[in-house]
XYZ file of C-alpha atoms in Angstrom:
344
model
C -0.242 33.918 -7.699
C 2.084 34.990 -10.309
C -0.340 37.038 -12.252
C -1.068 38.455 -8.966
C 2.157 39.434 -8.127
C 2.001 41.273 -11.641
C -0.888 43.005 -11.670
C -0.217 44.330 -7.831
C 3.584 45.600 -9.407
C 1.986 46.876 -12.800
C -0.489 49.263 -10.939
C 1.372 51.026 -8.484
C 3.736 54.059 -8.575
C 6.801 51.658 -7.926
C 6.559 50.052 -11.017
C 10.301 50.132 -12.627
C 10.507 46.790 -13.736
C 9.185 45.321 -17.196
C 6.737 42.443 -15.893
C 6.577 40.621 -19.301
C 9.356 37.596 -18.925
C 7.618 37.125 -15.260
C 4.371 35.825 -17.293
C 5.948 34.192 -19.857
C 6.886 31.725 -17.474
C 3.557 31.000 -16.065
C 2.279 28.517 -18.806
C 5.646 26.564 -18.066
C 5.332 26.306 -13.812
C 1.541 25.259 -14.716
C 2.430 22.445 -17.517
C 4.484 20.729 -14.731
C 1.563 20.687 -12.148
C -1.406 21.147 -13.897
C -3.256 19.274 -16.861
C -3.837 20.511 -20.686
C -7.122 22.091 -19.030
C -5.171 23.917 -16.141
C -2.378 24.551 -18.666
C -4.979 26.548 -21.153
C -6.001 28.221 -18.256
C -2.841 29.602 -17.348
C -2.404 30.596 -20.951
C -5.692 32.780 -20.972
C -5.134 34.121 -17.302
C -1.295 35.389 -18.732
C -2.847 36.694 -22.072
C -5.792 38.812 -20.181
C -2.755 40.239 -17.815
C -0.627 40.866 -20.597
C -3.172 43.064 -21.719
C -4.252 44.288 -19.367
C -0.944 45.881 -18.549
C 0.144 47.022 -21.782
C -3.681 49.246 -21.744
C -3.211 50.541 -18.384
C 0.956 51.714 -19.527
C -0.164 52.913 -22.838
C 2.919 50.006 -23.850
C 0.771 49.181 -27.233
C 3.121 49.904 -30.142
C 6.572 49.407 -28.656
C 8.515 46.626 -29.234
C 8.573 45.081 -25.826
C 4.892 44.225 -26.032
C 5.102 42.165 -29.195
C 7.970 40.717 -27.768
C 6.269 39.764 -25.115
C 3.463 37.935 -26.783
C 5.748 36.470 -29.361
C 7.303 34.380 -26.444
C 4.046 33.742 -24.309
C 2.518 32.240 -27.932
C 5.369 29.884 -28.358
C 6.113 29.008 -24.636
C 2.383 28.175 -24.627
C 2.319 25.935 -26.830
C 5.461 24.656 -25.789
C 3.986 23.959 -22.523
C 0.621 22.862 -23.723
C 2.249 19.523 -25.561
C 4.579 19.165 -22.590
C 1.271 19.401 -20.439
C 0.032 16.655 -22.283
C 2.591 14.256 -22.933
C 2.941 14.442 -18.375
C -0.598 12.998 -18.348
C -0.527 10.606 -20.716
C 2.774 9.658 -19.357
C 1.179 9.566 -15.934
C -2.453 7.674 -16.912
C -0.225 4.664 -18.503
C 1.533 4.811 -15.336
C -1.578 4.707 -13.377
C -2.993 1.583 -16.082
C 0.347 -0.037 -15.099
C -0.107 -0.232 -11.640
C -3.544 -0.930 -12.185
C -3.009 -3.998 -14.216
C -0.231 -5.147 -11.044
C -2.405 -4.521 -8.729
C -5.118 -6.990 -10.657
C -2.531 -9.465 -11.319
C -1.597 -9.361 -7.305
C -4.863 -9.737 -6.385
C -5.576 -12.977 -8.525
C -2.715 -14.372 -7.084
C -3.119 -13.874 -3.338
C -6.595 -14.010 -3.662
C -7.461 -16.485 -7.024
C -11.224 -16.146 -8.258
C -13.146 -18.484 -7.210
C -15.308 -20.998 -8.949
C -18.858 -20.566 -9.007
C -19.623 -24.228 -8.388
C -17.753 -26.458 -6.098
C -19.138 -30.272 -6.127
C -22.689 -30.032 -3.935
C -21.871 -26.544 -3.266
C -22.646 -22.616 -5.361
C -19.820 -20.278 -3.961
C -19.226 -16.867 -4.130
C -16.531 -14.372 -2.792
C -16.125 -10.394 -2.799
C -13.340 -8.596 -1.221
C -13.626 -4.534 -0.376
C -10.233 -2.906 0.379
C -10.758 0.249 3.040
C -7.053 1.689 1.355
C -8.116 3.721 -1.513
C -6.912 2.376 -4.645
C -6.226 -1.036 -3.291
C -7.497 -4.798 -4.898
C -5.899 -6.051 -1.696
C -5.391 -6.576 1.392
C -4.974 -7.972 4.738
C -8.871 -10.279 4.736
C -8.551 -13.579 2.794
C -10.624 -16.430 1.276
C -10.538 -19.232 -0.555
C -11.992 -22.359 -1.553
C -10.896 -25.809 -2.481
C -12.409 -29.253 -3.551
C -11.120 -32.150 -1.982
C -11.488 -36.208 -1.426
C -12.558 -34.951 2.000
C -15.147 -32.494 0.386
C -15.210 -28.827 0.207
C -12.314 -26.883 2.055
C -12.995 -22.973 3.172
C -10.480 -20.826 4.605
C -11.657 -16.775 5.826
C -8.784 -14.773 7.706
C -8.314 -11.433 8.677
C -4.760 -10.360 9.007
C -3.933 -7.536 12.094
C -1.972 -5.111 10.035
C -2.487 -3.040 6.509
C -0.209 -2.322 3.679
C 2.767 -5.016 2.104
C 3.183 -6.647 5.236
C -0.644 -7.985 5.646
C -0.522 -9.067 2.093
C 2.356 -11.450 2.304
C 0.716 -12.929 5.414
C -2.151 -13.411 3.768
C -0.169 -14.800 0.803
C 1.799 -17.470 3.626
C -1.674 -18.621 5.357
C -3.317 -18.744 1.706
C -0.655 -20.807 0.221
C -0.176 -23.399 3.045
C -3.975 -23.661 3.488
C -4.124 -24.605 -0.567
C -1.274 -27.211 -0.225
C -2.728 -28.480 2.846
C -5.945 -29.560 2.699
C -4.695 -32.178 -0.019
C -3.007 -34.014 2.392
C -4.193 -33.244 6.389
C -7.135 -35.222 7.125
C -8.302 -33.337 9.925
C -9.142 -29.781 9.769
C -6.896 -29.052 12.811
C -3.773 -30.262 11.092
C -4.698 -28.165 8.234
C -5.277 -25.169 10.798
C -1.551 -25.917 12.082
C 0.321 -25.952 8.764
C -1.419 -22.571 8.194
C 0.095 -21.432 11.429
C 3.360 -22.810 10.927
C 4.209 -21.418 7.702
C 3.108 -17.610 9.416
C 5.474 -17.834 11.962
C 8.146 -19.282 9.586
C 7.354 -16.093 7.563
C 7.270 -13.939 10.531
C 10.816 -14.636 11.808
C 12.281 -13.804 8.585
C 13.219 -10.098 9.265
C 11.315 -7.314 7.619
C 8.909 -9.392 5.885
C 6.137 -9.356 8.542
C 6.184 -6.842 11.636
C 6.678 -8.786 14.905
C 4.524 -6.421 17.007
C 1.586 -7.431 14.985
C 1.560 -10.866 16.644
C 1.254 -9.279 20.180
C -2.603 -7.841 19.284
C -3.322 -11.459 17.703
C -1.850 -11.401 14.164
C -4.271 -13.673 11.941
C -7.788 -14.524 12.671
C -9.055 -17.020 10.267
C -11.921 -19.495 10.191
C -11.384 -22.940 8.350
C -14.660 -24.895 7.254
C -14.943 -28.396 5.193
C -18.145 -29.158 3.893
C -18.722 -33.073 3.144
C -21.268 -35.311 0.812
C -23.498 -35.155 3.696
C -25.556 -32.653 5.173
C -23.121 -31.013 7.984
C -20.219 -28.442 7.659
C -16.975 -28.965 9.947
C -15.576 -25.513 11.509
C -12.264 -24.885 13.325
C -12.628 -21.601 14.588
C -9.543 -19.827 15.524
C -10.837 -15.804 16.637
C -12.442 -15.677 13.552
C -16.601 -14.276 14.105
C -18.652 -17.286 13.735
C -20.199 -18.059 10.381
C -23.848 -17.275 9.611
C -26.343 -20.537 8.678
C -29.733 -18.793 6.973
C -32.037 -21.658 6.609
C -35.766 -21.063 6.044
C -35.169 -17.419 6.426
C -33.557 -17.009 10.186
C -30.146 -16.544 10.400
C -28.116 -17.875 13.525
C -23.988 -17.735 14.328
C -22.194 -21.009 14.815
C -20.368 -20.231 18.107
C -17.458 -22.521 18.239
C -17.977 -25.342 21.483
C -14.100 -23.895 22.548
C -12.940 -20.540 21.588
C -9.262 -20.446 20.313
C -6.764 -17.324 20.360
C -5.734 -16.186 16.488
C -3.169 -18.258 14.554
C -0.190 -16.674 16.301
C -1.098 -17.508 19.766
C -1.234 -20.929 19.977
C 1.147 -20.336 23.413
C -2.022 -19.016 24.507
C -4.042 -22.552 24.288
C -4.548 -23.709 27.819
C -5.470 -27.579 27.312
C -6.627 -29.726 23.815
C -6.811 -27.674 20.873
C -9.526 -30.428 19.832
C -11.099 -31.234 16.388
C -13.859 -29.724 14.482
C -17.376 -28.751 15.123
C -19.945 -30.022 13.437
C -23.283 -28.056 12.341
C -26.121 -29.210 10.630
C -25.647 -28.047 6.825
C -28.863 -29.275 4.713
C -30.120 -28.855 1.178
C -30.869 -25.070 0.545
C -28.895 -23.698 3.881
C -26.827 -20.743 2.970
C -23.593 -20.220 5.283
C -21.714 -16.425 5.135
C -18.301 -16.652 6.175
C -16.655 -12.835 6.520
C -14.378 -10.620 8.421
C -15.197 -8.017 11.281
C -14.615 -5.471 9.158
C -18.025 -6.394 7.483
C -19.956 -6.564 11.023
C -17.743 -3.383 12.580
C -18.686 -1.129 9.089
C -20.819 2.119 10.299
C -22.700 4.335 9.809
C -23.046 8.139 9.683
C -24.827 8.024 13.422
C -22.178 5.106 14.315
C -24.484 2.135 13.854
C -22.717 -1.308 13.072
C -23.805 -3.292 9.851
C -26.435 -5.174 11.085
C -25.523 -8.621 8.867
C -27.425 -10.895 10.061
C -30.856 -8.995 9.303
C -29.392 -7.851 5.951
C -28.970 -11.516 5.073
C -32.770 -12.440 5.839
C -33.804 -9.460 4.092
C -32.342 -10.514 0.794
C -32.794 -14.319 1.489
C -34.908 -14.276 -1.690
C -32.144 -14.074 -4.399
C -31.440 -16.938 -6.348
C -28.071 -17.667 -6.514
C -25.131 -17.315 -4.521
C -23.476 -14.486 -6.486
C -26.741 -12.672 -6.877
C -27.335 -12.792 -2.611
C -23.713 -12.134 -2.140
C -24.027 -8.649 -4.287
C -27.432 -7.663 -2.657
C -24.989 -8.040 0.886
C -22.061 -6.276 -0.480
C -24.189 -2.918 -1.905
C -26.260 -2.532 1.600
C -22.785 -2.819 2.729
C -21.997 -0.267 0.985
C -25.420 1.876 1.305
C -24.836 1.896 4.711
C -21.027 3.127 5.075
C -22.055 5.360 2.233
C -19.055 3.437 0.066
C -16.466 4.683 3.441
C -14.768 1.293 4.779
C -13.034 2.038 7.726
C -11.475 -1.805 7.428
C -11.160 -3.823 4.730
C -13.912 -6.298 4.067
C -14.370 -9.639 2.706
C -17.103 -12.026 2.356
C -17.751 -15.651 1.315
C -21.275 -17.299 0.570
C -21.638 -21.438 0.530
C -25.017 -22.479 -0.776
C -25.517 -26.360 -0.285
């Protein structure tokens, strides 16, 4: 724009002014926005004016030309080490938060173990917010003396605020399922310690637990061959066993953890599925199942599972899921995304 500006001034009959200090500057305004790359540019783009000008005012000769590109040489390169100490600057900045970010994300959301007692496990999250590890979808996984704990939960909210209520279900469900026998009781300590978190002002937003503020899924998976489920507005888990896939509807559906006011009679115990040698079980979030399309097509899951039923381990299958995931959003979440595999 500057050079512009110049060239439009140089060439007409108004020209009074001397132009020169006007494109001295340019290298400078473009270290502060730009790159080394854009910087150069704006180096070349005020040399090529600069001469331009001086030919077309016959200016070659006088001292105000050399001048001229005596301080465009050394505001260059001036501007070209300024240029790029701002973007190293900024890229160990970026590494920085990069590193929190991982650090976060192990924390809230711990890796996972690949084998669990009887059990192969797997987990993946996808974050919709670009540049994000986390987010509001959850998982974990926990051996116990009453077997194999699961939690899944999707928070209703984004940013800070769905984090830390993913960090208070996360951390009473780990400190929990020590010590509840039933998984109801651990369902309720998970509940408990969101509201206790929610009343505290500022850290969670209130209005979230209107629309039904967690919806999580809590499974325990014994020596025998059955898996336990309480189900609290979570979608139901996915069983693939001899390649057909079916949902595990809960007996009694039960509002999110937030709405227990909303529980008419007995919240009741667990139900109890048949869970034999070689099943596989998906637990995930609806932002998995409500992914689309360029035409607006959901993520048909349950016919992506049977068509990669063939993989041999839990992490392998779980990978083949997440990448037709992400063939068929063309890598654009609209939600974020988590899923967990149990092989038996």
């Amino acid at each position: 724009m500057i050079a512009l500006s110049v060239l439009t001034f140089e060439f007409t009959p108004a020209h009074v002014l001397y132009t020169g200090p006007v494109l001295v500057a340019t290298p400078a305004l473009a270290a502060v926005a730009m790159g080394p790359k854009g910087t150069l540019a704006a180096v070349a783009l005020a040399v090529a004016v600069s001469v331009t000008t001086a030919t077309y005012n016959g200016a070659w000769g006088t001292q105000q030309v050399y001048t001229n590109f005596l301080a465009l040489f050394l505001v260059s390169l001036a501007s070209l080490a300024t240029s790029s100490t701002v973007r190293k600057r900024r890229e160990d900045e970026l590494e920085q938060v990069r590193r929190i970010a991982v650090a976060a994300q192990e924390a809230v959301l711990r890796p996972v173990p690949v084998r669990l007692g009887p059990l192969r496990v797997a987990g993946v999250y996808l974050a919709a917010e670009t540049g994000a590890q986390i987010g509001g979808d959850l998982y974990e996984a926990v051996q116990t003396r009453y077997g194999v704990r699961v939690i899944v939960g999707d928070v209703r909210g984004k940013g800070l605020p769905a984090v830390r209520a993913a960090a208070a279900v996360l951390g009473a469900f780990r400190e929990a399922v020590h010590y509840e026998d039933e998984l109801a009781g651990v369902m309720g300590r998970c509940e408990a310690a969101l509201l206790r978190d929610a009343a505290v002002p500022g850290v969670i937003d209130p209005g979230a637990l209107v629309e039904g503020f967690v919806t999580a899924l809590v499974a325990q998976v014994p020596d025998g061959p059955v898996v336990e489920v309480v189900n609290r507005g979570h979608p139901p888990p996915l069983l693939l066993r001899d390649g057909t896939v079916r949902p595990l509807e809960p007996a009694c559906p039960l509002p999110p953890l937030g709405l227990a006011e909303f529980i008419t009679g007995p919240a009741g115990g667990a139900d109890s599925y048949s869970f034999a040698p070689g099943d596989r079980l998906l637990l995930y979030t609806d932002g998995v199942i409500e992914a689309r399309n360029g035409a607006r097509d959901f993520f048909a899951l349950p016919e992506a599972m049977e068509a990669v039923r063939a993989a041999p381990g839990a992490p392998e299958f779980l990978d083949q899921l997440h990448q037709a995931l992400l063939r068929h959003t063309r890598h654009r979440l609209a939600d974020d995304a988590a899923m967990f595999l149990v092989d038996r």
